[in-house]
Coordinates of C-alpha atoms in Angstrom, one line a residue:
M8 CA 0.1 -0.1 -0.1
K9 CA 1.1 3.7 -0.2
A10 CA 1.8 5.3 3.0
V11 CA 3.2 8.6 4.1
T12 CA 6.4 8.0 5.9
W13 CA 9.2 10.0 7.9
H14 CA 12.6 10.3 6.4
G15 CA 14.2 13.2 8.2
K16 CA 13.5 16.9 9.2
R17 CA 11.0 18.4 6.7
D18 CA 11.2 15.1 4.6
V19 CA 8.0 13.1 4.5
R20 CA 7.6 10.8 1.4
V21 CA 4.8 8.5 0.1
D22 CA 6.4 5.1 0.1
E23 CA 5.1 1.6 -0.9
V24 CA 5.0 -0.3 2.4
P25 CA 3.4 -4.0 3.4
D26 CA -0.2 -4.0 3.8
P27 CA -1.3 -4.2 7.6
V28 CA -2.6 -7.7 8.5
L29 CA -4.7 -9.0 11.6
K30 CA -2.4 -9.7 14.4
E31 CA -5.0 -10.1 17.2
P32 CA -8.6 -11.6 17.2
T33 CA -9.9 -8.1 18.0
D34 CA -8.1 -6.3 15.3
V35 CA -9.7 -4.6 12.4
I36 CA -8.4 -3.5 9.1
V37 CA -9.7 -0.2 7.7
R38 CA -9.5 1.0 4.4
I39 CA -8.7 4.7 4.9
T40 CA -10.9 7.3 2.9
S41 CA -9.7 10.4 4.6
S42 CA -6.9 11.4 7.0
G43 CA -6.1 14.9 8.4
I44 CA -2.6 16.6 8.8
C45 CA -2.5 17.7 12.3
G46 CA -0.6 20.8 13.9
S47 CA 1.3 18.0 16.0
D48 CA 2.3 16.2 12.9
L49 CA 4.4 19.3 12.1
H50 CA 6.3 18.6 15.4
L51 CA 7.5 15.4 13.9
Y52 CA 8.3 17.3 10.6
E53 CA 10.6 19.8 12.6
V54 CA 11.6 19.1 16.1
L55 CA 10.9 15.5 17.3
G56 CA 13.1 13.6 14.9
P57 CA 15.2 11.8 17.7
F58 CA 12.0 9.9 18.6
I59 CA 11.2 8.7 15.3
D60 CA 12.7 6.3 12.8
E61 CA 13.0 6.6 9.1
G62 CA 10.1 4.8 7.3
D63 CA 7.6 5.2 10.3
I64 CA 4.1 5.8 9.1
L65 CA 2.7 9.1 10.1
G66 CA -0.9 10.2 10.7
H67 CA -3.5 10.1 13.6
E68 CA -6.6 11.7 12.3
P69 CA -8.1 8.9 9.9
M70 CA -11.5 7.3 9.1
G71 CA -12.6 4.8 6.6
V72 CA -14.5 1.6 6.1
V73 CA -14.1 -1.6 7.8
E74 CA -12.3 -4.2 5.3
E75 CA -11.5 -7.2 7.6
V76 CA -12.3 -8.1 11.2
G77 CA -10.7 -10.4 13.6
G78 CA -12.6 -13.5 14.9
N79 CA -13.5 -11.9 18.2
V80 CA -14.8 -8.7 16.7
T81 CA -18.8 -8.6 17.2
A82 CA -19.2 -4.7 17.3
L83 CA -18.2 -4.0 13.6
R84 CA -18.3 -6.0 10.2
P85 CA -16.9 -5.4 6.8
G86 CA -18.5 -2.2 5.1
D87 CA -19.0 -0.4 8.3
R88 CA -17.9 3.3 8.3
V89 CA -15.7 4.2 11.2
V90 CA -13.6 7.1 12.6
I91 CA -10.3 6.1 14.6
P92 CA -9.5 8.3 17.6
F93 CA -6.0 9.1 17.8
N94 CA -5.7 7.7 21.3
V95 CA -5.1 3.7 21.2
S96 CA -7.3 3.0 24.1
C97 CA -8.9 -0.2 25.1
G98 CA -12.1 0.9 26.5
S99 CA -12.1 -1.5 29.6
C100 CA -9.3 -0.4 31.8
F101 CA -9.6 1.8 34.9
M102 CA -8.4 4.9 33.1
C103 CA -10.8 4.4 30.2
G104 CA -13.5 3.9 32.9
Q105 CA -12.8 7.3 34.0
G106 CA -13.1 8.9 30.7
L107 CA -9.2 9.2 30.5
Q108 CA -8.5 7.5 27.4
S109 CA -5.3 9.3 26.8
Q110 CA -4.0 7.6 30.0
C111 CA -5.1 4.1 29.0
E112 CA -3.3 1.5 31.4
T113 CA -3.5 -1.3 28.7
T114 CA -1.6 0.8 26.0
Q115 CA 0.7 3.3 28.3
V116 CA 4.1 3.5 27.1
R117 CA 5.7 2.8 30.2
E118 CA 9.3 2.5 29.0
Q119 CA 9.0 6.1 27.9
G120 CA 7.0 7.4 31.0
S121 CA 4.1 8.3 28.5
G122 CA 0.4 7.9 28.6
A123 CA -1.7 5.9 26.1
A124 CA -0.2 5.0 22.8
L125 CA -1.0 7.2 19.8
F126 CA -1.5 6.3 16.2
G127 CA 1.4 7.6 14.0
Y128 CA 3.6 9.5 16.8
T129 CA 7.0 8.5 17.6
K130 CA 8.5 6.2 20.0
L131 CA 7.4 8.4 23.2
Y132 CA 3.9 7.3 22.3
G133 CA 4.5 3.6 21.2
Q134 CA 5.6 3.9 17.5
V135 CA 2.3 2.6 16.2
P136 CA 1.9 2.7 12.5
G137 CA -0.3 5.8 11.5
G138 CA -3.3 6.5 9.3
Q139 CA -1.8 8.6 6.6
A140 CA -1.9 5.4 4.3
E141 CA -4.4 3.5 2.4
Y142 CA -4.9 0.8 5.0
L143 CA -4.6 0.7 8.9
R144 CA -4.8 -1.8 11.4
V145 CA -6.8 -0.8 14.3
P146 CA -6.6 -2.7 17.6
F147 CA -9.4 -3.2 20.1
G148 CA -12.1 -3.3 17.4
N149 CA -15.0 -3.7 19.6
T150 CA -14.2 -0.6 21.5
L151 CA -12.0 1.8 19.9
P152 CA -13.6 2.5 16.4
I153 CA -16.3 5.0 16.4
K154 CA -19.1 3.8 14.0
V155 CA -20.6 6.6 11.9
P156 CA -23.6 6.8 9.5
E157 CA -23.4 6.6 5.8
G158 CA -24.4 9.5 3.5
P159 CA -22.8 12.6 4.7
P160 CA -19.3 13.4 3.3
D161 CA -16.1 12.3 5.2
D162 CA -15.7 16.0 6.4
R163 CA -18.9 15.6 8.8
F164 CA -17.1 13.0 10.7
V165 CA -13.2 13.0 10.3
Y166 CA -12.6 15.4 13.0
L167 CA -13.8 13.2 15.7
S168 CA -10.6 11.5 15.2
D169 CA -8.9 14.5 17.0
V170 CA -10.0 18.0 16.3
L171 CA -13.4 18.1 17.7
P172 CA -12.6 16.1 20.9
T173 CA -9.6 18.1 21.3
A174 CA -11.3 21.6 21.1
W175 CA -14.3 20.3 23.0
Q176 CA -12.2 19.2 26.0
A177 CA -9.9 22.6 25.7
V178 CA -13.5 24.5 26.3
E179 CA -14.7 22.0 28.9
Y180 CA -11.4 22.2 30.8
A181 CA -11.5 26.1 30.6
G182 CA -15.0 26.1 32.5
V183 CA -16.2 28.9 30.3
G184 CA -19.7 28.6 30.8
E185 CA -21.4 31.9 29.7
G186 CA -18.2 33.8 30.6
S187 CA -15.5 35.3 28.3
V188 CA -12.6 33.0 26.7
V189 CA -9.6 34.1 24.7
V190 CA -8.3 31.3 22.4
L191 CA -4.6 31.8 21.8
G192 CA -3.8 30.5 18.3
L193 CA -6.3 30.1 15.4
G194 CA -4.9 27.0 13.6
P195 CA -7.3 23.9 13.2
I196 CA -7.7 23.4 17.0
G197 CA -7.9 26.8 18.3
D198 CA -10.4 27.8 15.3
M199 CA -12.6 24.8 16.4
A200 CA -12.3 25.7 20.1
A201 CA -13.5 29.2 19.4
R202 CA -16.5 27.6 17.4
V203 CA -17.5 25.2 20.4
A204 CA -17.2 28.0 22.9
R205 CA -19.6 30.1 20.9
H206 CA -21.8 26.9 20.4
R207 CA -21.9 26.3 24.2
G208 CA -22.7 29.8 25.1
A209 CA -19.7 31.9 25.9
S210 CA -20.6 35.5 25.9
T211 CA -17.5 36.9 24.6
V212 CA -14.9 34.6 22.6
I213 CA -11.7 36.4 21.4
G214 CA -9.3 35.0 18.9
V215 CA -5.7 35.8 18.8
D216 CA -3.1 35.0 15.9
L217 CA -0.8 36.5 13.5
V218 CA -2.0 35.0 10.2
P219 CA -4.4 37.1 8.4
E220 CA -6.3 34.3 6.9
R221 CA -6.8 32.7 10.2
L222 CA -8.0 35.8 11.7
N223 CA -10.5 36.4 8.8
R224 CA -11.6 32.7 9.1
A225 CA -12.5 33.0 12.9
R226 CA -14.0 36.6 12.2
A227 CA -16.4 35.1 9.9
R228 CA -17.6 32.8 12.4
G229 CA -18.5 35.7 14.7
V230 CA -15.4 35.7 16.8
T231 CA -13.7 38.9 17.8
V232 CA -10.0 38.7 16.5
L233 CA -6.8 40.4 17.5
D234 CA -3.5 40.4 15.9
V235 CA -0.7 38.9 18.5
R236 CA 1.7 41.5 17.1
D237 CA -0.7 44.5 18.4
S238 CA 1.7 46.4 20.8
H239 CA -1.5 47.1 23.0
L240 CA -2.8 43.6 22.7
V241 CA -3.2 43.1 26.6
D242 CA -5.0 46.4 27.0
H243 CA -7.5 45.6 24.2
I244 CA -8.1 42.3 25.6
R245 CA -8.9 43.8 29.1
D246 CA -11.0 46.6 27.3
L247 CA -13.2 43.6 25.9
T248 CA -13.6 41.8 29.2
G249 CA -14.7 44.3 31.6
G250 CA -11.3 45.6 32.5
R251 CA -10.1 42.5 34.4
G252 CA -9.2 39.9 31.8
P253 CA -10.9 36.9 30.5
D254 CA -12.6 34.3 32.8
A255 CA -10.5 31.7 30.8
V256 CA -7.7 31.3 28.2
I257 CA -7.2 28.6 26.0
D258 CA -3.7 28.1 24.8
A259 CA -4.0 26.3 21.3
V260 CA -0.4 27.3 20.3
G261 CA 2.0 24.9 22.3
M262 CA 5.5 24.7 21.3
E263 CA 4.8 26.1 17.8
A264 CA 4.7 29.5 19.6
H265 CA 6.5 32.6 18.1
G266 CA 8.7 35.1 19.8
A267 CA 11.2 33.2 22.0
P268 CA 14.6 33.0 20.1
V269 CA 16.4 31.3 22.8
A270 CA 14.1 28.4 22.6
K271 CA 14.2 28.5 18.9
L272 CA 18.0 28.2 18.8
G273 CA 17.7 25.5 21.7
H274 CA 15.6 23.3 19.1
Q275 CA 17.9 24.1 16.2
A276 CA 21.0 23.0 18.3
V277 CA 19.3 19.7 19.3
G278 CA 18.6 19.0 15.8
L279 CA 22.4 18.9 15.4
L280 CA 22.9 16.2 18.0
P281 CA 23.1 12.3 17.3
D282 CA 19.4 11.0 18.0
A283 CA 20.3 9.3 21.0
I284 CA 21.9 12.1 22.7
A285 CA 19.0 14.4 21.5
A286 CA 16.3 12.3 22.9
R287 CA 17.8 12.2 26.2
F288 CA 18.4 16.0 26.0
M289 CA 14.8 16.6 25.1
K290 CA 13.6 14.4 27.8
T291 CA 15.5 15.9 30.6
A292 CA 16.2 19.6 29.8
G293 CA 14.3 20.3 26.5
I294 CA 12.7 24.0 26.5
D295 CA 9.7 25.3 24.7
R296 CA 8.8 28.5 23.1
L297 CA 6.5 29.8 25.8
H298 CA 5.3 33.0 24.7
A299 CA 1.8 31.8 24.2
L300 CA 1.6 30.3 27.7
R301 CA 3.1 33.4 29.4
L302 CA 0.7 35.5 27.6
A303 CA -2.1 33.5 28.8
I304 CA -1.1 33.9 32.5
D305 CA -0.7 37.6 32.0
I306 CA -4.0 38.2 30.5
V307 CA -6.2 35.7 32.4
R308 CA -8.3 37.3 35.4
R309 CA -7.6 36.8 38.7
G310 CA -9.2 33.5 39.9
G311 CA -9.3 32.6 36.2
T312 CA -8.7 29.3 34.3
I313 CA -6.0 28.4 31.7
S314 CA -6.7 25.5 29.5
V315 CA -3.6 24.2 27.6
I316 CA -4.5 22.0 24.6
G317 CA -1.4 22.9 22.5
V318 CA 1.4 20.4 22.6
Y319 CA 4.4 21.1 24.8
G320 CA 7.5 19.0 24.9
G321 CA 10.1 20.7 27.2
M322 CA 11.1 19.3 30.5
A323 CA 13.1 22.4 31.7
D324 CA 10.5 25.1 31.3
P325 CA 10.7 28.0 33.6
L326 CA 7.1 29.4 34.7
P327 CA 6.3 32.4 36.6
M328 CA 5.0 30.6 39.5
L329 CA 4.8 33.7 41.7
T330 CA 2.3 35.4 39.6
M331 CA 0.3 32.0 38.9
F332 CA 0.0 31.6 42.9
D333 CA -0.8 35.2 43.3
K334 CA -3.4 35.4 40.6
Q335 CA -5.0 32.1 41.9
I336 CA -4.7 30.8 38.5
Q337 CA -6.3 27.3 37.7
L338 CA -4.4 25.3 35.1
R339 CA -5.8 22.3 33.2
M340 CA -4.0 20.4 30.3
G341 CA -3.4 17.2 28.6
Q342 CA -4.2 15.0 25.6
A343 CA -7.7 14.7 24.5
N344 CA -9.8 11.8 25.5
V345 CA -11.6 11.2 22.3
W346 CA -14.3 8.6 23.6
R347 CA -15.0 10.9 26.7
W348 CA -16.7 13.5 24.3
V349 CA -18.1 11.5 21.4
D350 CA -21.6 11.3 23.0
D351 CA -21.5 15.1 23.4
I352 CA -20.3 15.8 19.8
L353 CA -22.2 13.4 17.7
P354 CA -25.5 15.0 17.7
L355 CA -23.9 18.2 16.3
L356 CA -22.8 16.5 13.2
G357 CA -26.1 16.3 11.7
D358 CA -27.3 18.3 8.7
D359 CA -27.4 21.7 10.6
D360 CA -23.6 21.4 11.1
P361 CA -23.6 24.1 13.6
L362 CA -19.7 23.9 14.1
G363 CA -19.2 24.1 10.3
T364 CA -17.2 20.8 9.8
E365 CA -18.2 20.4 6.2
D366 CA -16.2 23.6 5.2
F367 CA -13.5 23.3 7.9
A368 CA -10.9 22.0 5.5
T369 CA -9.1 24.3 3.4
H370 CA -7.2 22.0 1.2
R371 CA -8.2 18.3 0.1
L372 CA -5.4 16.4 -1.5
P373 CA -4.7 12.9 -2.8
L374 CA -2.4 10.8 -0.6
T375 CA 0.3 11.1 -3.1
E376 CA 0.7 14.9 -2.6
A377 CA 1.4 14.5 1.1
P378 CA 5.1 16.2 0.7
H379 CA 3.7 19.2 -0.7
A380 CA 0.7 19.3 1.8
Y381 CA 3.1 19.3 4.6
E382 CA 5.3 21.9 3.3
M383 CA 2.4 24.1 2.5
F384 CA 1.0 23.7 6.1
Q385 CA 4.0 24.2 7.8
R386 CA 4.9 27.4 5.9
K387 CA 1.2 28.5 6.1
R388 CA 1.1 29.1 2.4
D389 CA -2.1 29.3 0.2
N390 CA -4.2 29.9 3.3
A391 CA -3.7 26.4 4.4
V392 CA -5.4 25.9 7.8
K393 CA -6.8 22.4 7.6
V394 CA -5.5 19.8 5.2
L395 CA -7.2 16.4 4.3
L396 CA -5.5 13.6 2.7
Q397 CA -7.6 11.2 0.5
P398 CA -6.2 8.0 -0.5

């Protein structure tokens, strides 16, 4: 089959690789019909090379049609249409029972000290082959795939794999209610988080970014937008939130943040080290570009909440603990627990499509054009916000 594989920094290719096969009686094989490129995939494209091997298959936002089922699979049959969560979770352990599928005890990558395995995402998360491919082996066939109805286009459902539950959890963790929220970063997750916040009744939703196309896109959905380069950004946010700052801030930027040259140089230096040394360095002394998180700490009102959904990877990140303690800030974060939010989200994917899933993708490209798609997305060219690959 054809699959998108990693070959080095900014070097992904479409290779011919062996077809996946059933390994366990609860496995299913899915023929992929759509698979998204996530902002987290760009971390592999740029900075997480020490944790990935040449030829590893990328992608963790797939959906498709069941082709084959193992002997113990009773919940699905060939021909069923399914979305595959990015968490590889068993659905039956203690953590899954708590709605914490991203911490699944069956698939935790204990040798790396990490939570649940993820499709297509490095040795840190199990090195499981990903879904930017023509076919995918999916374990836990009775509990992991999300069965969705026939009829509507893939765009209606494919974001159940990651974007929708990640954005939903970001808003849930922010505890906005009918209050005010600032979303930092209007890439796919931030854009959808702003839509979810508005849908769930937030009185004021402010989106902050520096890419004009992203700001215009959010503005068209009723979000108040501000340019992060505005020298009076903090004052403008406070003016829009009663003078005290928003009730909550969602950091949807993570380690792709702009504005911290020291950390950027650190990332570049790590890239010059042999992989084994670089991996140890990043796991013990890695640093992130913390501009977005520091901005969140600055602008959130006293007693407010910061919800971190952008991915950070550093282990030596300095935080202003005095300010955080003094402002009585609540901080919540973590990988999204996909199945925890499915029942909340599925009813919103009907014909009225209140979250605008059908026009959410800016680009739909054949799988064979994945190298171009990655470069375009990474460089924010051609108004690229969300790219779907279609085998």
